[in-house]
Coordinates of C-alpha atoms in Angstrom, one line a residue:
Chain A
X63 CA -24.9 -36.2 -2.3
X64 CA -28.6 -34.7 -3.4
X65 CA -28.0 -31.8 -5.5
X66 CA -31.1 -29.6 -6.0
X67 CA -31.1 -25.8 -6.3
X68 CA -29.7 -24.0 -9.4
X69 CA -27.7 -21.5 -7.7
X70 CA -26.5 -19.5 -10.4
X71 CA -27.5 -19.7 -14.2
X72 CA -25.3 -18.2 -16.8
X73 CA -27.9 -17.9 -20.3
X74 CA -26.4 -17.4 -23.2
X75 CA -22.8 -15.0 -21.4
X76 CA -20.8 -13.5 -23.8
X77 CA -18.3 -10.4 -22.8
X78 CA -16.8 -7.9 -25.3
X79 CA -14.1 -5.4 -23.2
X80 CA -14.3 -1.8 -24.4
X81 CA -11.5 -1.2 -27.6
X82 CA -11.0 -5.1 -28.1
X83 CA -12.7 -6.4 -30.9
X84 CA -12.4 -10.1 -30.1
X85 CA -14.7 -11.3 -27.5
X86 CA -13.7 -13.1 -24.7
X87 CA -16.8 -14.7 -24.0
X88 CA -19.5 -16.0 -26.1
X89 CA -22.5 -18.0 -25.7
X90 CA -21.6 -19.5 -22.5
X91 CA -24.8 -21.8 -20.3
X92 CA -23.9 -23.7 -17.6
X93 CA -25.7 -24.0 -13.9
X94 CA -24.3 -24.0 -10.9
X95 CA -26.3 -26.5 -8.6
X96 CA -25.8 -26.0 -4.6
X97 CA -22.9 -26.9 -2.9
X98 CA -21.8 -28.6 -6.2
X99 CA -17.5 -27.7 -7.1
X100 CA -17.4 -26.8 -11.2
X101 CA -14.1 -26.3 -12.3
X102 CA -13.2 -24.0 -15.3
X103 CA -10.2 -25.7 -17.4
X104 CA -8.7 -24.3 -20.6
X105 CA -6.1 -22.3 -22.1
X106 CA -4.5 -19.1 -20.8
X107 CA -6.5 -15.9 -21.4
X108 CA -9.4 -17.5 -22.5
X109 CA -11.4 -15.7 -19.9
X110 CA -12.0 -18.1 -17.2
X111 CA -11.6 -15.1 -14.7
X112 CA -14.0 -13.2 -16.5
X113 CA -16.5 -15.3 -15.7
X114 CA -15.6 -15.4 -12.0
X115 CA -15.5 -11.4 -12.1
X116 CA -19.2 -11.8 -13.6
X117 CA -20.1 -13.6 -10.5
X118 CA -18.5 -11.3 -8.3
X119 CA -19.7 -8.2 -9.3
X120 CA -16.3 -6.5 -10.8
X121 CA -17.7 -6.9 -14.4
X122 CA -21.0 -7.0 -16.4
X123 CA -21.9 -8.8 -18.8
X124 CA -22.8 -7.6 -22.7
X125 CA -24.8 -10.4 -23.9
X126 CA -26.8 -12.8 -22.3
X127 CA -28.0 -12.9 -18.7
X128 CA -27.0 -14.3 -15.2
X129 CA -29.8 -15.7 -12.5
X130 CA -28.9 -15.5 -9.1
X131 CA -31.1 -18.0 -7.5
X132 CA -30.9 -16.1 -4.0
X133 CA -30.6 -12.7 -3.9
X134 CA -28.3 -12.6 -0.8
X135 CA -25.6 -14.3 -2.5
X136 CA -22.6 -13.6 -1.2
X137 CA -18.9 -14.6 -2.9
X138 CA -15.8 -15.0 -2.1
X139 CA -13.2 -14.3 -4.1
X140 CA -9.8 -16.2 -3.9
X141 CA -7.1 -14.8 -6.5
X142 CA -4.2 -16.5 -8.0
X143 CA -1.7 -13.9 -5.9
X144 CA -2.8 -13.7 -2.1
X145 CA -3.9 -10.1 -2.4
X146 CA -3.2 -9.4 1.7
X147 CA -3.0 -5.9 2.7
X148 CA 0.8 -5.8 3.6
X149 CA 0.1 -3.3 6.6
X150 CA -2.7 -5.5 8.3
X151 CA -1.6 -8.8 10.5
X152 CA -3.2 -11.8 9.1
X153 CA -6.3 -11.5 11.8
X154 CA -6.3 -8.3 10.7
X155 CA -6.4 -9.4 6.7
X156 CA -9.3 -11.8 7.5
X157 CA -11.3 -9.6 10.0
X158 CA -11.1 -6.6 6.6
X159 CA -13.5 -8.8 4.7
X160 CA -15.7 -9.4 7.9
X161 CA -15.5 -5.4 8.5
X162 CA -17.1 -4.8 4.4
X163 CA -20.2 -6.9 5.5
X164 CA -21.1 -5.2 8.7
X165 CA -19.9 -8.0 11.3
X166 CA -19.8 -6.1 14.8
X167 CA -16.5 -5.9 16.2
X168 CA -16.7 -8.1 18.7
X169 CA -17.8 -10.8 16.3
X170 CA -14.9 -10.6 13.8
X171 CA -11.8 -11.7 15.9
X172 CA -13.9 -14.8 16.8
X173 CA -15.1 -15.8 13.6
X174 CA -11.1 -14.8 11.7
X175 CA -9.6 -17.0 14.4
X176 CA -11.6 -19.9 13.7
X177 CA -11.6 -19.6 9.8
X178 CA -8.0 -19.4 10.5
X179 CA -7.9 -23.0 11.9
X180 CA -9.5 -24.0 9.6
X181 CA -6.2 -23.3 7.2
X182 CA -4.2 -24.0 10.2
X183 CA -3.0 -20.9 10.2
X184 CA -3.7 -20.4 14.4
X185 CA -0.3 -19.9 15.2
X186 CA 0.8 -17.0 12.5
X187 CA -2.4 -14.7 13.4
X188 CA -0.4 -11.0 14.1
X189 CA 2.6 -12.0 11.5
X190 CA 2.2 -9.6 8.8
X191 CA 2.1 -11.2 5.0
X192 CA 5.4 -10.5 4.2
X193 CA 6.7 -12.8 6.9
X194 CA 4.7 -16.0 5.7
X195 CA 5.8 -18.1 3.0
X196 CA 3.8 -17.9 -0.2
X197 CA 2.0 -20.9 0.7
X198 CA 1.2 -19.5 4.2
X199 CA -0.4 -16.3 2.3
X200 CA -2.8 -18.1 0.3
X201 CA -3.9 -19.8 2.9
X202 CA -4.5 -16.5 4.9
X203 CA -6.3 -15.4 1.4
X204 CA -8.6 -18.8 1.8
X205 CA -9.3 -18.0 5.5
X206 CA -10.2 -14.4 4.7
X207 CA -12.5 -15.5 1.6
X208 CA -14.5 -18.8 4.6
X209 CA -14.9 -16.4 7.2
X210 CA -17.9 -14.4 5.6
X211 CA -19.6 -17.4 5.5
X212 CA -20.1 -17.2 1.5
X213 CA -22.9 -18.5 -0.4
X214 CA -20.4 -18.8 -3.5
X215 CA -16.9 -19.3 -3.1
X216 CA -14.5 -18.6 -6.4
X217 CA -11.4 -19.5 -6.9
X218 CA -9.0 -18.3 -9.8
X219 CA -6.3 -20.5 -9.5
X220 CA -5.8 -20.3 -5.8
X221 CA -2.8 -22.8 -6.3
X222 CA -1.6 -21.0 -9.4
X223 CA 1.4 -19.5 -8.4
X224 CA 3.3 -22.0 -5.8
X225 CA 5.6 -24.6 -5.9
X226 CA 4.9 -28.3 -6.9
X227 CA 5.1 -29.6 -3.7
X228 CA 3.1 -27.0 -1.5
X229 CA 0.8 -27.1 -4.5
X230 CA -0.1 -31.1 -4.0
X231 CA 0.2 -30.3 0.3
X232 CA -2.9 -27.4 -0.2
X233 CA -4.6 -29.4 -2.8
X234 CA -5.5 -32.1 -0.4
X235 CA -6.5 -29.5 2.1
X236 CA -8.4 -27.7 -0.8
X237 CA -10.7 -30.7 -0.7
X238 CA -11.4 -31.1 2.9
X239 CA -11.9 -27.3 3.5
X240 CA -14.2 -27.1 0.2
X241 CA -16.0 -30.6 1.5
X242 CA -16.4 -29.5 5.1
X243 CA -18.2 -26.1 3.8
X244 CA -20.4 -27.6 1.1
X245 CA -20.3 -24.4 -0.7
X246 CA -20.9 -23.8 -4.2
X247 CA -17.6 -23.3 -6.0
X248 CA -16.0 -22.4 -8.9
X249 CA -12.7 -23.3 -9.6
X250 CA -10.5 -21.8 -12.3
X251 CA -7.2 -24.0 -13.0
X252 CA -4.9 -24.8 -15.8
X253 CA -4.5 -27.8 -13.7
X254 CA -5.9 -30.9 -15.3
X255 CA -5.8 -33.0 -11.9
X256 CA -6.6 -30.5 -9.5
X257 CA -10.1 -30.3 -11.5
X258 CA -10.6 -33.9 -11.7
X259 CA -9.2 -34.1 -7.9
X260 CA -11.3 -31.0 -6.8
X261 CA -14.1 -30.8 -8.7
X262 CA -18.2 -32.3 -9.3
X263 CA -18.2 -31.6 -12.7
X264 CA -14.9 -29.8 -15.3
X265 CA -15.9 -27.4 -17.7
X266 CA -14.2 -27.4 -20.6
X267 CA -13.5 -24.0 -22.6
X268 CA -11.5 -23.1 -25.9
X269 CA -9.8 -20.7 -26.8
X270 CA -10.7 -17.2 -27.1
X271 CA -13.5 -16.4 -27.6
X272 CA -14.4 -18.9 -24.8
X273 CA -17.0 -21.3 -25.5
X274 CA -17.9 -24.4 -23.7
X275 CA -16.3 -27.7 -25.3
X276 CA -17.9 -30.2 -22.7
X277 CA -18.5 -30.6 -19.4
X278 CA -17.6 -33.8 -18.0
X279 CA -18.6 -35.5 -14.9
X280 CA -16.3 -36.6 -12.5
X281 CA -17.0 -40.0 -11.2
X282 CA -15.2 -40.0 -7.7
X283 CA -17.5 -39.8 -4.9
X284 CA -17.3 -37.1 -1.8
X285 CA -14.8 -39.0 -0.1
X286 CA -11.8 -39.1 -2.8
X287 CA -8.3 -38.4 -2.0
X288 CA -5.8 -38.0 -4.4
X289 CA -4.4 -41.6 -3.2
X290 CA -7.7 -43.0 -3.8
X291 CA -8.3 -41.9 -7.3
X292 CA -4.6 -41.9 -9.0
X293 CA -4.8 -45.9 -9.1
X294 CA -8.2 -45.8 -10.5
X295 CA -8.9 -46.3 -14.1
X296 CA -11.2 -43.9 -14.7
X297 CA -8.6 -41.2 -13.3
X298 CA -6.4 -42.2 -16.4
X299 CA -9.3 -42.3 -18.6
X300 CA -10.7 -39.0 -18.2
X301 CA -7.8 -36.8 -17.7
X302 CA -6.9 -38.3 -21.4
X303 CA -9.8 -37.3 -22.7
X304 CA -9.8 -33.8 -21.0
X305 CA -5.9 -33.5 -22.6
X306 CA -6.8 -34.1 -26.0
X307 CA -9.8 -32.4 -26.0
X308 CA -7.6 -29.7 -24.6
X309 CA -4.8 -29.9 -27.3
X310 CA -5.7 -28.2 -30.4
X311 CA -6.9 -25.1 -28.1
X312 CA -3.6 -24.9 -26.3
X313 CA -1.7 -25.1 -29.4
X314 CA -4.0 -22.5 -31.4
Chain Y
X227 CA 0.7 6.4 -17.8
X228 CA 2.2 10.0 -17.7
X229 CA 4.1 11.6 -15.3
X230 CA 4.5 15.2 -16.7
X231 CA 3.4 17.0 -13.2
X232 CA 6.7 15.7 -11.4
X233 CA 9.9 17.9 -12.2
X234 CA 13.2 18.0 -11.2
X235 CA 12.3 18.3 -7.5
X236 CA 10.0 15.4 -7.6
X237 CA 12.9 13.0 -9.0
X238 CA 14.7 14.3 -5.8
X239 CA 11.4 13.9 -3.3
X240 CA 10.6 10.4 -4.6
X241 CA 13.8 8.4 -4.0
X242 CA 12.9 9.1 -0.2
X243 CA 10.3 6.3 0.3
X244 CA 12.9 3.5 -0.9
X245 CA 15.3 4.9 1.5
X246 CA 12.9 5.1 4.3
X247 CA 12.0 1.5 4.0
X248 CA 16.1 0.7 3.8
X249 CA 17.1 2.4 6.8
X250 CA 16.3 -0.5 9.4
X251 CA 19.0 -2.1 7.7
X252 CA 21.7 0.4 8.2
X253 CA 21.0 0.7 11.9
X254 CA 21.4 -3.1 11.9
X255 CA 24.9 -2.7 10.6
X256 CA 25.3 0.4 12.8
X257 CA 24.9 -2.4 15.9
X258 CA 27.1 -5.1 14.4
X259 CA 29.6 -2.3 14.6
X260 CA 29.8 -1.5 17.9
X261 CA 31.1 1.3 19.4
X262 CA 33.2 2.1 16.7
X263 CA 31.0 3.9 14.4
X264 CA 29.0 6.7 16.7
X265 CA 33.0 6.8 18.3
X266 CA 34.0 8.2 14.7
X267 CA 30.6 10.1 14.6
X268 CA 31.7 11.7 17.9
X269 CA 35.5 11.9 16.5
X270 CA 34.5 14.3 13.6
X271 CA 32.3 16.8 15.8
X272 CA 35.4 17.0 18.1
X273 CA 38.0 17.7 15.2
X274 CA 35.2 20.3 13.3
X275 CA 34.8 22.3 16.9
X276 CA 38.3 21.9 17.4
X277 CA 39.4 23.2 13.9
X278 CA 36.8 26.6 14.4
X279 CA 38.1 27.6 17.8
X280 CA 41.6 27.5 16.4
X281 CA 40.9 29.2 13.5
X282 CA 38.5 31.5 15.4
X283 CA 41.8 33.0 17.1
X284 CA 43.3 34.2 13.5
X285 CA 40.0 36.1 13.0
X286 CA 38.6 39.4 15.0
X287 CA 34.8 37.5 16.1
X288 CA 32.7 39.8 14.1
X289 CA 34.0 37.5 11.3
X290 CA 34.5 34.3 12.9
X291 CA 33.5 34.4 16.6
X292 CA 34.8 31.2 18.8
X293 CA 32.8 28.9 19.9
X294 CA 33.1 30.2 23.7
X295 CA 31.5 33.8 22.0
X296 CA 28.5 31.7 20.5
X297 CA 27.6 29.9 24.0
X298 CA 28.0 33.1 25.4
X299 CA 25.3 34.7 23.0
X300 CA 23.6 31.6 24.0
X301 CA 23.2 31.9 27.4
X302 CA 22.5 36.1 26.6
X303 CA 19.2 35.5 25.0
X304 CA 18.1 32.2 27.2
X305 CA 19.0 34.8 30.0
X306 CA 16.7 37.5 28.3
X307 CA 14.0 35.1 27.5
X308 CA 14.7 36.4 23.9
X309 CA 15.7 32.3 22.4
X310 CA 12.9 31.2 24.1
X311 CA 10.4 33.6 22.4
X312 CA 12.0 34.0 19.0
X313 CA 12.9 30.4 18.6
X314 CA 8.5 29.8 19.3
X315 CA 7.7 32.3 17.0
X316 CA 9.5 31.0 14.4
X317 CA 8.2 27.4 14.9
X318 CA 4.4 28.8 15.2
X319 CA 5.4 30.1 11.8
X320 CA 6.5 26.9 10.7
X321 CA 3.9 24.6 12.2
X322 CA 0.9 26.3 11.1
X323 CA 2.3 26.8 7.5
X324 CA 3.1 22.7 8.0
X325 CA -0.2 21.8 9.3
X326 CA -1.7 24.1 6.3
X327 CA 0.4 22.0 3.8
X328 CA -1.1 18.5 5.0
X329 CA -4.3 19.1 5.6
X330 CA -4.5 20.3 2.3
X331 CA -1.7 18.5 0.7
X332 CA -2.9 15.3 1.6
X333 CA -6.6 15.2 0.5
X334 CA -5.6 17.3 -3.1
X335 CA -2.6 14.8 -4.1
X336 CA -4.6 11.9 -3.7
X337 CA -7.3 14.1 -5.6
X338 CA -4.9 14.5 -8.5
X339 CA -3.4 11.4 -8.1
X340 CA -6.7 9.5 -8.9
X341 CA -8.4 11.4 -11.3
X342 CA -7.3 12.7 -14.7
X343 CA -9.8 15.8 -14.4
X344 CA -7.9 16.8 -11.5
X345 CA -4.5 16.0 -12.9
X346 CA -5.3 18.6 -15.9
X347 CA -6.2 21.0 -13.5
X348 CA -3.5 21.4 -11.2
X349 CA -1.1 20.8 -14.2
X350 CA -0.3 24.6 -14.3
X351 CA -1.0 25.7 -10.9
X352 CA 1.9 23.1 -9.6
X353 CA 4.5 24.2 -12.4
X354 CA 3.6 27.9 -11.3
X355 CA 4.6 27.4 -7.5
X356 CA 6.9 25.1 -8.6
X357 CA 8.8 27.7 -10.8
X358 CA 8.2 30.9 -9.0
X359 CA 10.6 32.7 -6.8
X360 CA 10.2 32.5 -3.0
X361 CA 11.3 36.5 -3.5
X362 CA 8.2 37.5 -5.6
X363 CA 5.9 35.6 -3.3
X364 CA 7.4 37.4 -0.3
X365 CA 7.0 41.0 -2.4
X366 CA 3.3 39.5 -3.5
X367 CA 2.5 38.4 0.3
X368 CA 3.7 42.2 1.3
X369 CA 2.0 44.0 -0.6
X370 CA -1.0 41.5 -0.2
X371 CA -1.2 41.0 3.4
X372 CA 1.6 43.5 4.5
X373 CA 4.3 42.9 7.5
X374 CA 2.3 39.6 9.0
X375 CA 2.6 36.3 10.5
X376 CA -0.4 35.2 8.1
X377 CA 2.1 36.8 5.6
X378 CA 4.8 34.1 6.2
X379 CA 2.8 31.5 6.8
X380 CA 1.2 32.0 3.3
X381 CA 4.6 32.2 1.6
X382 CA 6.0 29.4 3.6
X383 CA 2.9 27.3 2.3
X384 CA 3.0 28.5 -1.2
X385 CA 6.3 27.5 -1.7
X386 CA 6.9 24.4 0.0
X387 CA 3.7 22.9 -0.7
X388 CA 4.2 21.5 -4.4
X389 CA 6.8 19.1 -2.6
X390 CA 4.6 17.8 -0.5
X391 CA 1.9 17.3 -3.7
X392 CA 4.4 15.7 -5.6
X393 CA 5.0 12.9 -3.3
X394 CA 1.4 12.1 -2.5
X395 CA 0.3 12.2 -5.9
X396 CA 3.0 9.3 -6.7
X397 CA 2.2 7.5 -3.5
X398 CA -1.8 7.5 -4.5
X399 CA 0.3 6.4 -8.2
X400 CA 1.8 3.3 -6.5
X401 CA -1.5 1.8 -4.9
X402 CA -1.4 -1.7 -6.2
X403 CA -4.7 -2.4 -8.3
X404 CA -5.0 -5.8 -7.1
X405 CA -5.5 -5.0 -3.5
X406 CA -8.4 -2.1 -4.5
X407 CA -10.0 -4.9 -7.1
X408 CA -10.0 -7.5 -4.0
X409 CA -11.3 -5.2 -1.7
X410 CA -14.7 -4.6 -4.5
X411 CA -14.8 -7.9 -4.7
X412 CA -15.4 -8.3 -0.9
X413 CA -17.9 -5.4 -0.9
X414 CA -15.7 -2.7 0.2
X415 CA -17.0 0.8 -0.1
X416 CA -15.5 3.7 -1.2
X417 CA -14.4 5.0 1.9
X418 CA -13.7 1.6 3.4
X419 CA -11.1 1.4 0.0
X420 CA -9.9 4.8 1.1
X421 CA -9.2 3.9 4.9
X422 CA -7.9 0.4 4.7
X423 CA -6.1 0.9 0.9
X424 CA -5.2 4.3 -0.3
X425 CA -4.2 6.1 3.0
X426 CA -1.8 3.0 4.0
X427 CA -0.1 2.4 0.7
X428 CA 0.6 6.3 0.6
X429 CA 2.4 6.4 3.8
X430 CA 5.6 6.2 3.4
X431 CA 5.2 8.4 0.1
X432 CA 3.5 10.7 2.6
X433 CA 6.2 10.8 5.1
X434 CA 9.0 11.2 2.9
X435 CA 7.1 14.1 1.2
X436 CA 6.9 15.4 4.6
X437 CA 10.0 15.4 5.8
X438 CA 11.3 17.1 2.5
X439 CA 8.4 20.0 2.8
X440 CA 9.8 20.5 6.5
X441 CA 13.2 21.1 5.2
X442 CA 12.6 23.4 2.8
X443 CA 9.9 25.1 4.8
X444 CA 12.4 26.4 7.6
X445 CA 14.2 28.0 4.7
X446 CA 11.0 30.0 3.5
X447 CA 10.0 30.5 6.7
X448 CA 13.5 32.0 8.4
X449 CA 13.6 33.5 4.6
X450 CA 10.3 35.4 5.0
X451 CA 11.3 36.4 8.5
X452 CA 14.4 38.2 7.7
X453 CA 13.0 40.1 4.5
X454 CA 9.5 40.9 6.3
X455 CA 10.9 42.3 9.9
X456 CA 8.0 39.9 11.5
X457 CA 8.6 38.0 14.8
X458 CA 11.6 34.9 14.4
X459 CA 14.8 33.7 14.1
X460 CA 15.0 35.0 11.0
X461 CA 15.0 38.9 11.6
X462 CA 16.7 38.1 15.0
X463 CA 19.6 37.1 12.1
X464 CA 18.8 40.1 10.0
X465 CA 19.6 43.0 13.1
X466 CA 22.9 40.5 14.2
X467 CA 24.2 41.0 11.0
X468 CA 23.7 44.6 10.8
X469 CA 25.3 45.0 14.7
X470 CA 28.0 42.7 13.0
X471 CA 27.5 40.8 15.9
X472 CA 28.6 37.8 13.9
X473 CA 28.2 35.4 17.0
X474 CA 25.4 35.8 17.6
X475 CA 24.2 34.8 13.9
X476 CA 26.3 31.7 14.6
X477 CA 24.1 30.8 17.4
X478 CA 20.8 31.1 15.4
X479 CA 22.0 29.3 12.9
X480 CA 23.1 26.4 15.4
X481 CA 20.1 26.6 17.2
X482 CA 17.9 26.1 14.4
X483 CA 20.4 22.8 13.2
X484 CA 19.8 21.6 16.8
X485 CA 15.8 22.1 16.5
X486 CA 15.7 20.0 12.9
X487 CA 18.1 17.6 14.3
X488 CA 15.3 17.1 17.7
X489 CA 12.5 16.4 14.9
X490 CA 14.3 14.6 12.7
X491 CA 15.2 12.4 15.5
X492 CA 12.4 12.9 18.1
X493 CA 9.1 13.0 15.5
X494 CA 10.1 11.5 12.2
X495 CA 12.4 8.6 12.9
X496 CA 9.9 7.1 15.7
X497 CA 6.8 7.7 13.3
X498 CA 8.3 6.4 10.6
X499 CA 9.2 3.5 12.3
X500 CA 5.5 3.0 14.1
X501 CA 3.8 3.5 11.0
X502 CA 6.4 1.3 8.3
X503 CA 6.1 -1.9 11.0
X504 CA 4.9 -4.2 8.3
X505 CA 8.0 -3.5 6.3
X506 CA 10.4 -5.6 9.0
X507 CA 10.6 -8.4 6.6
X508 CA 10.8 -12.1 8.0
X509 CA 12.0 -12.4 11.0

């Protein structure tokens, strides 16, 4: 894999809300290189989603500066809860997001169906949210976030709130969607494997105010599986670093 | 976050949207069982009609006619074209004052449901029509606009209208923030949030709110007929009962249960059910 462009620079973040006096950024650089997967790992309320709501326009920053290295960057946004509009079928969920950037009508059914199999959700399309499992709704929230074609795809825990065993089922097919798009894409997780699994590159942050600890590479090559990298040594090696790195944060 | 606006009549109107989206379940239970439970609907309408025609034979009818009198009255005014024509002016009454109520209802509680400016605002206004007497606003509309439909329409509109507020504001209250946050985030505009997000999520809010405003607007409306001497059912009960020609107030009264039974059943129940699909639950 040749990575080249910088897609997206954060110089020097940092993020003060209104009436808290505790930042919950500071003095964040990192660079997003094209169609590379970062993942954002550290402890709860550290503002990890912050710095996907930078990215996606919900938030600005107050310190520092972001460089957009195309300015028709267009992001996705996947949330920890599915976030479906319980009176639109799932088509209809997916085509909303092609109807806010100006996709003609008869453009939108064709491009939701096939972002839809590429979840394999084909066969749910006019069930409405409430009759899918939770699983089923994330991946409807995954479709709808593929199917405007982003330039920048961000994740905030996508995985966050389902069981262990969906969990490891849509990890795996995490990979191969994320893979077969070669988008740029920034994972939040409290997840030490999924990052390692997922991810280029794992950012780690501490506590609030979040700062970067280290940012590790991940050794596995493009075509990893979580078969293929569990038995290998440097699997073990780096998620214990990662942990103990991790340790004194989570416990503060 | 405050809810000071909503008094005693909104802790009455609110209750309605939970209901709505529970009533798919009782007509479940109405068809596991059978025939038995209309036959004991049917049951009790024969035992209350059979109750008043003997009791309507211990009784002269100009206090309590039989229910033979009442058909006959019926049949009278069908015959003189007078139902037919009092019964429409009534429900132009009640439409228009209706129709006045959403299309300004609608676009003000979701107004004052979103913005605090707006909320301060209409704080005292609402309590006002909340508090004041249907009687002074019929004297008011008198005097104001003198023996008029536009009269009743305005007094059915001021005083049925804060019901109507009440339950849109708290439906515009209930929008989840997570779907309007997920909609910026994909680039939604402001009217593409108010389409796809607001107007949905205040539906059911919206049609519970409606069907209370109905209710209460027949009241003001038969109300402001009978004290104003306009076109309606309303004065039609007025003269009647100064004939004491108690029958025929009977068959006003039944007529107008009939009409709010063919809404209720005809407009509300397959609306509701058209526009609350979503709510089914797995299937």
């Amino acid at each position: 894999m040749t990575i080249t462009e910088t897609m997206v620079g954060f110089r020097g973040v940092g993020k003060t809300y209104p009436k808290q006096a505790l930042p919950v950024l500071e003095g964040i650089d990192l660079e997003l290189r094209e169609g590379e997967v970062v993942a954002l790992i550290g402890p709860s309320g550290c503002g990890k989603s912050t710095l996907l709501n930078i990215l996606a326009g919900l938030t600005d920053v107050s310190t520092g500066t972001v460089d957009l290295a195309r300015s028709d960057l267009r992001s996705a946004y996947v949330f920890q809860n599915p976030r479906l509009l319980p009176w639109r079928t799932v088509l209809k969920n997916v085509e909303f997001a092609l109807e806010q950037i100006g996709v003609p009508a008869e453009d939108r059914r064709r491009r939701a169906v096939a972002a839809l199999e590429t979840v394999h959700l084909s066969e749910h399309l006019d069930k409405y949210p409430n009759q899918l499992s939770g699983g089923m709704q994330q991946r409807a929230a995954l479709a709808r976030g593929i199917a405007i074609e982003p330039t920048l795809l961000l994740l905030d825990e996508p995985l966050g709130a389902l069981d262990a065993l969906t969990r490891s089922y849509l990890q795996e097919e995490l990979l191969r969607i994320i893979a077969e798009l070669k988008t740029t894409t920034l994972l939040v997780t409290h997840d030490i494997d999924e990052a390692i699994l997922l991810a280029d590159r794992v950012v780690v942050l501490s506590s609030r105010p979040a700062r970067i600890r280290e940012i590790f590479e991940v050794p596995f090559g493009p075509t990893r599986s979580l078969d293929t990298i569990i038995g290998d040594p440097r699997f073990g090696a780096l998620r214990h670093e990662i942990r103990e790195l991790l340790r004194p944060e989570v416990a503060a | 976050m405050t809810s000071t606006i909503e008094p005693a009549a909104g802790a009455a109107a609110v209750p309605g949207a939970p209901a709505a989206a529970a009533r798919p379940a009782a007509a479940a239970s109405a068809r596991r069982g059978g025939w038995k439970r209309p036959a004991r609907v049917i049951l009790s309408v024969i035992v209350i009609f059979a109750g008043w025609a003997i009791a309507s034979t211990q009784f002269p009818s100009y206090i309590l006619p039989s229910p033979l009198d009442v058909w006959d009255q019926f049949l009278s005014a069908v015959g003189r074209g007078v139902w037919v024509e009092e019964i429409l002016a009534t429900v132009q009454h009640l439409l228009a004052a209706f129709g006045l109520v959403i299309v300004i209802g609608l676009p003000l509680g979701i107004l004052i449901g979103r913005s605090k400016i707006a909320e301060d605002l209409a704080r005292v206004p609402m309590i006002f029509l909340q508090t004041v007497p249907t009687i002074v606003l019929i004297a008011l509309a008198l005097v104001i606009m003198g023996v008029s439909d536009t009269a009743v329409i305005g007094v059915t509109v001021a005083g049925s209208i804060s019901y109507f507020l009440i339950n849109v504001i708290q439906g515009t209250r209930s929008i989840d923030p997570d779907l309007t946050e997920m909609s910026r985030a994909y680039q939604a505009s402001e009217g593409s949030i108010m389409r796809s997000v607001v107007l949905p999520s205040v539906v059911p809010y919206l049609l519970a709110g409606a069907r209370i405003t109905l209710g209460v607007a027949w009241q003001i409306t038969l109300f402001s007929e009978y004290l104003m001497g306009t076109a309606g059912v309303g004065f039609q009960v007025n003269t009647s009962i100064k004939l004491l020609d108690t029958a025929a107030v009977f068959m006003w009264g039944l007529s107008i249960v009939a009409l709010t039974l063919l809404v209720e059943y005809g407009i509300f129940r397959p609306v509701e059910r058209l526009l609350t699909r979503h709510v089914k639950g797995r299937s």
